[in-house]
Every structure is written in structure tokens, then in C-alpha cells.
mmCIF file of C-alpha atoms in Angstrom:
data_model
loop_
_atom_site.group_PDB
_atom_site.id
_atom_site.type_symbol
_atom_site.label_atom_id
_atom_site.label_comp_id
_atom_site.label_asym_id
_atom_site.label_seq_id
_atom_site.Cartn_x
_atom_site.Cartn_y
_atom_site.Cartn_z
ATOM 1 C CA PRO A 43 -181.364 69.574 5.531
ATOM 2 C CA CYS A 44 -179.912 70.030 2.084
ATOM 3 C CA LEU A 45 -177.499 72.987 1.653
ATOM 4 C CA GLY A 46 -178.073 75.109 -1.119
ATOM 5 C CA PRO A 47 -175.570 75.721 -3.892
ATOM 6 C CA GLN A 48 -174.779 79.135 -2.296
ATOM 7 C CA VAL A 49 -173.371 77.807 0.955
ATOM 8 C CA GLN A 50 -169.818 77.433 0.917
ATOM 9 C CA PHE A 51 -167.167 76.565 3.654
ATOM 10 C CA ASP A 52 -163.491 77.630 4.280
ATOM 11 C CA VAL A 53 -162.252 74.377 4.604
ATOM 12 C CA VAL A 54 -163.631 71.111 2.934
ATOM 13 C CA VAL A 55 -162.249 67.745 3.641
ATOM 14 C CA SER A 56 -162.685 64.435 2.105
ATOM 15 C CA ALA A 57 -160.678 61.630 3.774
ATOM 16 C CA TYR A 58 -160.561 58.100 2.261
ATOM 17 C CA ALA A 59 -163.856 58.523 0.277
ATOM 18 C CA LEU A 60 -162.740 58.764 -3.320
ATOM 19 C CA SER A 61 -161.781 55.057 -3.274
ATOM 20 C CA GLU A 62 -165.050 54.029 -2.268
ATOM 21 C CA LEU A 63 -166.919 55.282 -4.968
ATOM 22 C CA PRO A 64 -167.840 52.695 -7.558
ATOM 23 C CA SER A 65 -167.166 54.591 -10.888
ATOM 24 C CA ARG A 66 -165.098 57.433 -12.297
ATOM 25 C CA ALA A 67 -168.077 59.420 -13.115
ATOM 26 C CA ASP A 68 -169.277 59.110 -9.524
ATOM 27 C CA ARG A 69 -165.731 60.454 -8.429
ATOM 28 C CA ILE A 70 -165.961 63.464 -10.965
ATOM 29 C CA GLU A 71 -169.595 64.229 -9.578
ATOM 30 C CA VAL A 72 -168.441 64.142 -5.875
ATOM 31 C CA ILE A 73 -165.148 66.149 -6.679
ATOM 32 C CA GLN A 74 -167.093 68.972 -8.434
ATOM 33 C CA ASN A 75 -169.618 69.224 -5.728
ATOM 34 C CA LEU A 76 -166.670 69.247 -3.027
ATOM 35 C CA TRP A 77 -165.194 71.880 -4.990
ATOM 36 C CA ARG A 78 -168.303 73.928 -5.404
ATOM 37 C CA LYS A 79 -168.753 74.041 -1.594
ATOM 38 C CA THR A 80 -165.085 75.285 -1.121
ATOM 39 C CA SER A 81 -164.424 78.988 -0.481
ATOM 40 C CA HIS A 82 -160.786 78.469 0.391
ATOM 41 C CA PHE A 83 -159.227 74.808 0.702
ATOM 42 C CA LEU A 84 -160.171 71.575 -0.549
ATOM 43 C CA VAL A 85 -158.383 68.797 1.289
ATOM 44 C CA LEU A 86 -158.421 65.269 -0.249
ATOM 45 C CA VAL A 87 -156.795 62.367 1.687
ATOM 46 C CA GLU A 88 -156.481 58.890 0.175
ATOM 47 C CA ASN A 89 -154.439 55.494 0.935
ATOM 48 C CA GLY A 90 -150.672 56.086 0.581
ATOM 49 C CA THR A 91 -150.849 53.625 -2.380
ATOM 50 C CA LYS A 92 -150.085 54.255 -6.076
ATOM 51 C CA ALA A 93 -153.869 53.728 -6.815
ATOM 52 C CA GLY A 94 -154.662 56.149 -3.742
ATOM 53 C CA HIS A 95 -152.143 58.954 -5.262
ATOM 54 C CA ARG A 96 -153.501 58.364 -8.820
ATOM 55 C CA LEU A 97 -157.139 59.086 -7.436
ATOM 56 C CA LEU A 98 -155.807 62.342 -5.913
ATOM 57 C CA MET A 99 -153.842 63.364 -8.996
ATOM 58 C CA ASP A 100 -157.036 62.728 -11.213
ATOM 59 C CA ALA A 101 -159.011 64.802 -8.601
ATOM 60 C CA ARG A 102 -156.144 67.477 -8.816
ATOM 61 C CA ASN A 103 -156.285 67.548 -12.493
ATOM 62 C CA LEU A 104 -160.106 67.860 -12.758
ATOM 63 C CA VAL A 105 -160.337 70.791 -10.376
ATOM 64 C CA LEU A 106 -157.088 72.661 -11.916
ATOM 65 C CA GLY A 107 -158.815 71.879 -15.515
ATOM 66 C CA GLU A 108 -162.404 72.844 -14.288
ATOM 67 C CA LYS A 109 -163.872 75.249 -16.812
ATOM 68 C CA GLU A 110 -167.029 75.616 -15.047
ATOM 69 C CA LYS A 111 -166.424 78.012 -12.402
ATOM 70 C CA SER A 112 -168.425 78.565 -9.151
ATOM 71 C CA PRO A 113 -170.957 81.288 -9.939
ATOM 72 C CA LEU A 114 -170.093 82.457 -6.234
ATOM 73 C CA ASP A 115 -166.444 82.527 -6.558
ATOM 74 C CA LEU A 116 -164.460 83.081 -9.841
ATOM 75 C CA ARG A 117 -161.060 82.808 -8.300
ATOM 76 C CA PRO A 118 -159.103 80.100 -9.993
ATOM 77 C CA SER A 119 -157.628 76.966 -8.411
ATOM 78 C CA PHE A 120 -154.194 76.233 -7.430
ATOM 79 C CA VAL A 121 -152.363 73.491 -5.568
ATOM 80 C CA PHE A 122 -151.465 74.697 -2.131
ATOM 81 C CA ALA A 123 -149.764 71.355 -0.832
ATOM 82 C CA PRO A 124 -147.694 69.116 -1.170
ATOM 83 C CA CYS A 125 -147.028 69.951 -4.855
ATOM 84 C CA PRO A 126 -145.034 73.122 -5.486
ATOM 85 C CA HIS A 127 -146.594 73.174 -8.934
ATOM 86 C CA GLU A 128 -149.669 72.742 -11.108
ATOM 87 C CA LEU A 129 -147.775 70.337 -13.756
ATOM 88 C CA PRO A 130 -148.199 66.611 -14.153
ATOM 89 C CA CYS A 131 -146.914 64.652 -11.350
ATOM 90 C CA PRO A 132 -143.364 63.741 -11.733
ATOM 91 C CA GLN A 133 -143.730 60.577 -9.362
ATOM 92 C CA LEU A 134 -146.445 59.302 -11.654
ATOM 93 C CA ASN A 135 -144.608 59.950 -14.881
ATOM 94 C CA ALA A 136 -141.240 58.374 -13.792
ATOM 95 C CA SER A 137 -139.955 55.231 -15.297
ATOM 96 C CA LYS A 138 -140.796 53.480 -12.021
ATOM 97 C CA SER A 139 -143.959 55.304 -10.865
ATOM 98 C CA LEU A 140 -144.244 55.948 -6.978
ATOM 99 C CA ALA A 141 -146.814 57.238 -4.816
ATOM 100 C CA CYS A 142 -146.252 60.527 -3.070
ATOM 101 C CA SER A 143 -147.070 59.537 0.281
ATOM 102 C CA PHE A 144 -146.578 60.368 4.079
ATOM 103 C CA SER A 145 -146.622 58.382 7.164
ATOM 104 C CA GLN A 146 -147.917 59.592 10.623
ATOM 105 C CA ALA A 147 -147.610 57.264 13.969
ATOM 106 C CA TYR A 148 -150.359 57.287 16.291
ATOM 107 C CA HIS A 149 -151.470 55.600 19.263
ATOM 108 C CA PRO A 150 -154.925 53.366 18.955
ATOM 109 C CA ILE A 151 -157.181 53.188 21.687
ATOM 110 C CA PRO A 152 -155.609 51.214 24.372
ATOM 111 C CA PHE A 153 -157.345 47.952 24.317
ATOM 112 C CA ASN A 154 -155.537 44.992 25.840
ATOM 113 C CA TRP A 155 -155.026 43.566 22.342
ATOM 114 C CA ASN A 156 -154.270 46.947 20.792
ATOM 115 C CA LYS A 157 -151.396 48.747 22.904
ATOM 116 C CA LYS A 158 -148.646 49.128 20.265
ATOM 117 C CA PRO A 159 -148.229 52.327 18.250
ATOM 118 C CA LYS A 160 -149.226 52.151 14.675
ATOM 119 C CA GLU A 161 -148.317 54.207 11.464
ATOM 120 C CA GLU A 162 -150.737 55.071 8.812
ATOM 121 C CA ILE A 163 -149.262 55.827 5.275
ATOM 122 C CA PHE A 164 -151.620 58.362 3.214
ATOM 123 C CA SER A 165 -151.472 60.529 0.091
ATOM 124 C CA MET A 166 -153.091 64.034 0.307
ATOM 125 C CA VAL A 167 -153.436 67.184 -2.099
ATOM 126 C CA ILE A 168 -154.786 70.485 -0.655
ATOM 127 C CA LEU A 169 -156.348 72.714 -3.417
ATOM 128 C CA ALA A 170 -156.989 76.422 -2.966
ATOM 129 C CA ARG A 171 -158.870 79.184 -4.658
ATOM 130 C CA GLY A 172 -156.937 82.119 -5.483
ATOM 131 C CA ALA A 173 -153.474 82.852 -7.117
ATOM 132 C CA PRO A 174 -150.124 81.109 -5.898
ATOM 133 C CA LYS A 175 -147.771 83.195 -4.498
ATOM 134 C CA GLU A 176 -144.386 82.483 -6.093
ATOM 135 C CA ALA A 177 -142.461 83.091 -2.900
ATOM 136 C CA ASN A 178 -144.109 80.172 -1.489
ATOM 137 C CA ARG A 179 -143.144 77.762 -4.147
ATOM 138 C CA TRP A 180 -140.269 75.994 -2.446
ATOM 139 C CA PRO A 181 -139.165 72.267 -3.322
ATOM 140 C CA ARG A 182 -140.947 69.526 -1.356
ATOM 141 C CA ILE A 183 -139.421 66.558 0.109
ATOM 142 C CA THR A 184 -141.175 63.502 -1.482
ATOM 143 C CA GLN A 185 -139.621 60.476 0.499
ATOM 144 C CA PRO A 186 -137.979 59.842 3.816
ATOM 145 C CA VAL A 187 -134.576 61.851 4.167
ATOM 146 C CA LEU A 188 -131.641 59.311 4.047
ATOM 147 C CA LYS A 189 -129.413 60.177 6.873
ATOM 148 C CA ARG A 190 -125.668 59.386 6.537
ATOM 149 C CA PRO A 191 -122.788 60.467 8.820
ATOM 150 C CA ARG A 192 -121.625 63.453 7.174
ATOM 151 C CA HIS A 193 -124.536 64.174 4.817
ATOM 152 C CA VAL A 194 -128.368 63.579 4.042
ATOM 153 C CA HIS A 195 -130.000 62.497 0.813
ATOM 154 C CA CYS A 196 -133.223 64.249 -0.023
ATOM 155 C CA HIS A 197 -135.586 63.639 -2.843
ATOM 156 C CA LEU A 198 -137.404 66.747 -3.980
ATOM 157 C CA CYS A 199 -140.336 67.658 -6.172
ATOM 158 C CA CYS A 200 -139.363 71.177 -7.646
ATOM 159 C CA PRO A 201 -141.532 74.015 -8.771
ATOM 160 C CA ASP A 202 -140.484 73.250 -12.376
ATOM 161 C CA GLY A 203 -142.349 69.985 -12.233
ATOM 162 C CA HIS A 204 -139.212 67.640 -12.019
ATOM 163 C CA MET A 205 -137.693 65.438 -9.296
ATOM 164 C CA GLN A 206 -134.273 66.412 -7.974
ATOM 165 C CA HIS A 207 -132.103 64.054 -5.730
ATOM 166 C CA ALA A 208 -130.087 66.624 -3.615
ATOM 167 C CA VAL A 209 -127.184 65.703 -1.251
ATOM 168 C CA VAL A 210 -126.679 68.098 1.576
ATOM 169 C CA THR A 211 -123.614 68.435 3.271
ATOM 170 C CA ALA A 212 -121.990 70.960 5.944
ATOM 171 C CA ARG A 213 -119.099 71.644 3.695
ATOM 172 C CA ARG A 214 -121.291 72.680 0.748
ATOM 173 C CA HIS A 215 -124.408 74.101 2.482
ATOM 174 C CA GLY A 216 -123.139 75.280 5.855
ATOM 175 C CA ARG A 217 -124.195 73.922 9.089
ATOM 176 C CA TYR A 218 -127.399 71.883 9.366
ATOM 177 C CA ARG A 219 -128.829 69.877 12.057
ATOM 178 C CA ARG A 220 -130.408 66.449 11.391
ATOM 179 C CA TYR A 221 -133.592 65.972 13.499
ATOM 180 C CA ASP A 222 -135.374 62.586 13.851
ATOM 181 C CA HIS A 223 -138.465 61.401 15.751
ATOM 182 C CA GLN A 224 -136.179 60.701 18.722
ATOM 183 C CA SER A 225 -134.547 64.193 18.898
ATOM 184 C CA LYS A 226 -135.383 66.961 21.286
ATOM 185 C CA CYS A 227 -135.744 70.296 19.938
ATOM 186 C CA ARG A 228 -133.694 72.668 22.130
#
């Protein structure tokens, strides 16, 4: 059954679909339809490659610049995550462009030939309707944190649309605890 234009959902998710569409025009049409069906959050996920990240940034820019508002919902769009701003992506505008990506370990179905844990690298953007609250605009970590004996290196995407390299030390920033995937929270 076909859902009418008035039907919206709190959360709409599209994973690994934009890269499968044959043309930019098809992607624009699908993104516009997904946004029309969204009452709160639109989650887009693609491969964690430069190409996947560019597709997501194109979709992000389309939704943020969308002139046609849903007749059901006139609230503006904003980026909920992972970007702390609506400005052009500094990762793509850098002299050496990088994909803003994340990794997630998982255990595949345990067949005899497929028992080892795997890792998926993906890019994502979550778009939302409404107005962003300035208090929630914290810098976001864009690359794995580099751990050193007395400090850590963080690469941050900041609310002003720029990248920042921060070195965090106990002397300058107070006590901190390094966590890695083998640490146990207490």
C-alpha cells in the first residue's frame, strides 16, 4: 500500500542506499521524499569512504538548503549529529580531504568459516526538524584519539566550522581517564 504525503514518521533511516542510485537526480528525489516523510530525525548512513561521505554531505546540503518545506511541518532543518554546525564540511575542504567516518566492531553469524570479529567503517549524518540548541553544540571528535603516555591527541570539528587539533594533558586540563575498548568502566 502506498502511504500518502501526509504520513510522517518520528525517525526515518536510509542505510547504504544513496550510493546504489544511478544518478544525482535520483538521489535528490529520494532525499526529498525521505525528508518529507520525516517528522523529527532523518538518519543517513553510507560507506565510510570519501565517496560515501561526499554523498552524505550532498544530502545534508540539499536538506539544509531545501526551499520547499513540507506543508505538514514548517520547522527548519538542522544537523543533529555528528556535525556541530551547518557550515561546509571542513574535512572535505581541507587540502587533503578526509572522510568523516566511524568504525564499529561486530560479530558475524558464527559459521565455521566466519568466526572472527569484523569491523564496519561507515559515515553518517542525522538531520532534524526544529532549531538547534546552542548549548548542545560541542566539538565532535573526527578521528581516533591518539593515546600517548602523558597526553592524548584529539582532532575536533568545532561549531565554527573549522578543524582543531587538541592535545589534552593532566597538567593543563586536570585529571582525565583514557578509555579503550579493553578498559572496564568502574
